[in-house]
Amino acid sequence: MDKLVIRGGRRISGCITASGSKNTSLPIIAATLLTGNGTFSLHNIPDLKDILTFTQLLHHLGAETSFSGNTLTVSSRNVKSLQAPYELVKKMRASIYVLGPLLARFGHARVSLPGGCAFGPRPIDLHLMAMEKLGATITIETGFIDATVKGGKLQGAHIDFPISSVGATGNALMAAVLAEGTTTISNAAMEPEIETLCKFLTAMGATIRGTGSTELQIEGTDSLNAIEFHNVFDRIETGTLLAAAAITGGDITVNGVDPEQLKAVLKKFIHAGCSVETTVSSVTLKSPEKLLSTDVTAKPYPAFPTDMQAQWIALMTQAEGISHIIDKVYHERFNHIPELNRLGAHIDIRKNQAVVHGPQKLSGTTVMSTDLRASASLVLAGLVAEGTSEVLRVYHLDRGYEKIETKLNSLGADITREKYIEF
Ligand code: EPZ
């Protein structure tokens, strides 16, 4: 297993280019299952474990893929198997994204129920509700979702989501594009991942109105075509890199980004005393002498994203005063807090609110990653902690950050990746 050994106290400064978005890559890779017409070329796909897991799932289904230099080519012409096995789904919950496309194209799909995850139950009831609205019959047995469509064709319907769900919106979209008739999706997630998926499906030949809004209207079509597509930047990796500069008293320019997608996050950095300048494709952040405590409530887009909540808590350990952080998306997404406190932070959890007392000097020690963004927050804390920190179970980090230690070392960090054995 790998750990990151971080020698703290060094400023993060300089220029870096953001990688492609993981959370956009996953649904657009799933969407390649919608057609056997041609071969997809997907550019700016990050080289991450989750991407590898998804391509393994596509291979299992019979698709052909190849990945080099951040370009993924996919042909789904020969997809035969319609079953997503537990061994792959348990590694990555986003495997549920194959449900909609397989059901839409083949009228049948069998997907293992995804496990839970470190920060609480991750239900999929809204995914299943959407498929049933479109005419699927769903049974759950022996840990599998078995979805079939009588007559083989989904029927357009009105899907009204009671809460905003990125994944369920994505699955509903990918099912509706090949359904008979019109589908409307109300309370659709507005995250950039969904907006980009709408653009991707439209480029494939789908008819979608309302892209970028919470009301989507899809005219089903008979067939779609493979396309060449350039994936968008990763907004969460970008926010994490900005936080690395802010927590170490440094300054950074991140290129290849759309600042519009980071508005709520940039506003909070400014409130915390950072200076932030943007161009159409970059963000420059300079950290202040003193960081100021800043409250955050994580909510669906365009609000402050839950995927930046753990990183923000790490940052606020260095801010003057008390910060209150609430996560309205995942109420228990606080596994990083006990580990941050082991580094010397003073963070209380009261119901679904974290109360961060700062500034608190952190001292390096060994800490355990529990999930992707929790491990990012531990790396941020290690960058500012005195002495050496070791972040264990870095496989969590590798799911969502492409060569993070290489990137941070190019900006002045001192991080080495080392093997270790866990007893
Ligand atoms: C996506 O997960 C992201 N993952 C998550 O990022 C992100 O935290 C989340 O959206 C919220 O922005 C990918 O895009 C691969 P949801 P998803 O459905 O789609 C509840 C990361 O760190 N819900 O928008 O699974 C759910 O419990 C990951 O990159 C239901 O109740 O999230 C949550 O409270 C972690 N029933 C809320 O909706 C359902 O059927 C939002 O979840 C589905 C969701």
PDB file of C-alpha atoms and ligand atoms in Angstrom, residues 22-23 26 94 119 121-127 163-167 306-307 329-330 333 372-373, ligand 1:
ATOM      1  CA  LYS A  22     -13.215  13.016 -12.795  1.00  0.00           C
ATOM      2  CA  ASN A  23     -16.900  13.562 -12.069  1.00  0.00           C
ATOM      3  CA  LEU A  26     -17.534   9.060 -15.433  1.00  0.00           C
ATOM      4  CA  ALA A  94     -20.397   5.602 -10.050  1.00  0.00           C
ATOM      5  CA  PHE A 119     -19.421   9.121   4.879  1.00  0.00           C
ATOM      6  CA  PRO A 121     -25.462   5.724   3.173  1.00  0.00           C
ATOM      7  CA  ARG A 122     -25.471   6.585  -0.513  1.00  0.00           C
ATOM      8  CA  PRO A 123     -28.984   5.514  -1.569  1.00  0.00           C
ATOM      9  CA  ILE A 124     -29.913   5.002  -5.222  1.00  0.00           C
ATOM     10  CA  ASP A 125     -33.689   5.145  -4.841  1.00  0.00           C
ATOM     11  CA  LEU A 126     -33.908   8.210  -7.109  1.00  0.00           C
ATOM     12  CA  HIS A 127     -32.014   6.394  -9.897  1.00  0.00           C
ATOM     13  CA  ILE A 163     -34.027  16.389  -4.045  1.00  0.00           C
ATOM     14  CA  SER A 164     -31.168  17.403  -6.317  1.00  0.00           C
ATOM     15  CA  SER A 165     -29.119  14.340  -7.290  1.00  0.00           C
ATOM     16  CA  VAL A 166     -26.188  14.495  -9.726  1.00  0.00           C
ATOM     17  CA  GLY A 167     -26.084  10.751 -10.355  1.00  0.00           C
ATOM     18  CA  THR A 306     -19.709  19.281  -0.541  1.00  0.00           C
ATOM     19  CA  ASP A 307     -16.584  17.929  -2.287  1.00  0.00           C
ATOM     20  CA  VAL A 329     -25.632  17.198   1.101  1.00  0.00           C
ATOM     21  CA  TYR A 330     -23.961  14.551   3.267  1.00  0.00           C
ATOM     22  CA  ARG A 333     -19.226  13.731   5.898  1.00  0.00           C
ATOM     23  CA  LEU A 372     -11.266  10.728  -1.286  1.00  0.00           C
ATOM     24  CA  ARG A 373     -11.810  14.282  -0.067  1.00  0.00           C
TER      25      ARG A 373
HETATM   26  C1  EPZ B   1     -21.832  12.947  -7.065  1.00  0.00           C
HETATM   27  O1  EPZ B   1     -22.205  11.805  -6.308  1.00  0.00           O
HETATM   28  C2  EPZ B   1     -20.314  13.018  -6.967  1.00  0.00           C
HETATM   29  N1  EPZ B   1     -19.744  11.799  -7.531  1.00  0.00           N
HETATM   30  C3  EPZ B   1     -19.887  13.175  -5.520  1.00  0.00           C
HETATM   31  O2  EPZ B   1     -18.478  13.357  -5.524  1.00  0.00           O
HETATM   32  C4  EPZ B   1     -20.537  14.442  -4.948  1.00  0.00           C
HETATM   33  O3  EPZ B   1     -20.207  14.533  -3.574  1.00  0.00           O
HETATM   34  C5  EPZ B   1     -22.053  14.365  -5.123  1.00  0.00           C
HETATM   35  O4  EPZ B   1     -22.382  14.156  -6.508  1.00  0.00           O
HETATM   36  C6  EPZ B   1     -22.742  15.642  -4.664  1.00  0.00           C
HETATM   37  O5  EPZ B   1     -22.283  16.729  -5.417  1.00  0.00           O
HETATM   38  C7  EPZ B   1     -19.642  11.703  -8.869  1.00  0.00           C
HETATM   39  O6  EPZ B   1     -20.016  12.600  -9.602  1.00  0.00           O
HETATM   40  C8  EPZ B   1     -19.012  10.432  -9.394  1.00  0.00           C
HETATM   41  P1  EPZ B   1     -25.939  12.860  -5.439  1.00  0.00           P
HETATM   42  P2  EPZ B   1     -23.751  11.282  -6.364  1.00  0.00           P
HETATM   43  O7  EPZ B   1     -26.816  11.826  -6.055  1.00  0.00           O
HETATM   44  O8  EPZ B   1     -24.275  11.476  -7.732  1.00  0.00           O
HETATM   45  C9  EPZ B   1     -28.976  11.716  -1.988  1.00  0.00           C
HETATM   46  C10 EPZ B   1     -16.261  12.957  -4.946  1.00  0.00           C
HETATM   47  O9  EPZ B   1     -15.683  13.227  -3.880  1.00  0.00           O
HETATM   48  N2  EPZ B   1     -29.470  10.684  -2.919  1.00  0.00           N
HETATM   49  O10 EPZ B   1     -25.903  14.229  -6.046  1.00  0.00           O
HETATM   50  O11 EPZ B   1     -23.785   9.923  -5.767  1.00  0.00           O
HETATM   51  C11 EPZ B   1     -27.564  11.446  -1.490  1.00  0.00           C
HETATM   52  O12 EPZ B   1     -27.582  10.602  -0.361  1.00  0.00           O
HETATM   53  C12 EPZ B   1     -17.648  12.361  -4.903  1.00  0.00           C
HETATM   54  O13 EPZ B   1     -15.803  13.183  -6.091  1.00  0.00           O
HETATM   55  C13 EPZ B   1     -30.619   9.969  -2.568  1.00  0.00           C
HETATM   56  O14 EPZ B   1     -31.203  10.183  -1.518  1.00  0.00           O
HETATM   57  O15 EPZ B   1     -24.446  12.313  -5.368  1.00  0.00           O
HETATM   58  C14 EPZ B   1     -27.072  12.838  -1.163  1.00  0.00           C
HETATM   59  O16 EPZ B   1     -27.521  13.206   0.123  1.00  0.00           O
HETATM   60  C15 EPZ B   1     -18.082  11.994  -3.498  1.00  0.00           C
HETATM   61  N3  EPZ B   1     -31.083   9.017  -3.429  1.00  0.00           N
HETATM   62  C16 EPZ B   1     -27.769  13.728  -2.199  1.00  0.00           C
HETATM   63  O17 EPZ B   1     -28.845  12.938  -2.720  1.00  0.00           O
HETATM   64  C17 EPZ B   1     -30.459   8.762  -4.627  1.00  0.00           C
HETATM   65  O18 EPZ B   1     -30.948   7.894  -5.386  1.00  0.00           O
HETATM   66  C18 EPZ B   1     -26.883  14.140  -3.361  1.00  0.00           C
HETATM   67  O19 EPZ B   1     -26.295  12.961  -3.880  1.00  0.00           O
HETATM   68  C19 EPZ B   1     -29.286   9.498  -4.954  1.00  0.00           C
HETATM   69  C20 EPZ B   1     -28.817  10.465  -4.089  1.00  0.00           C
END
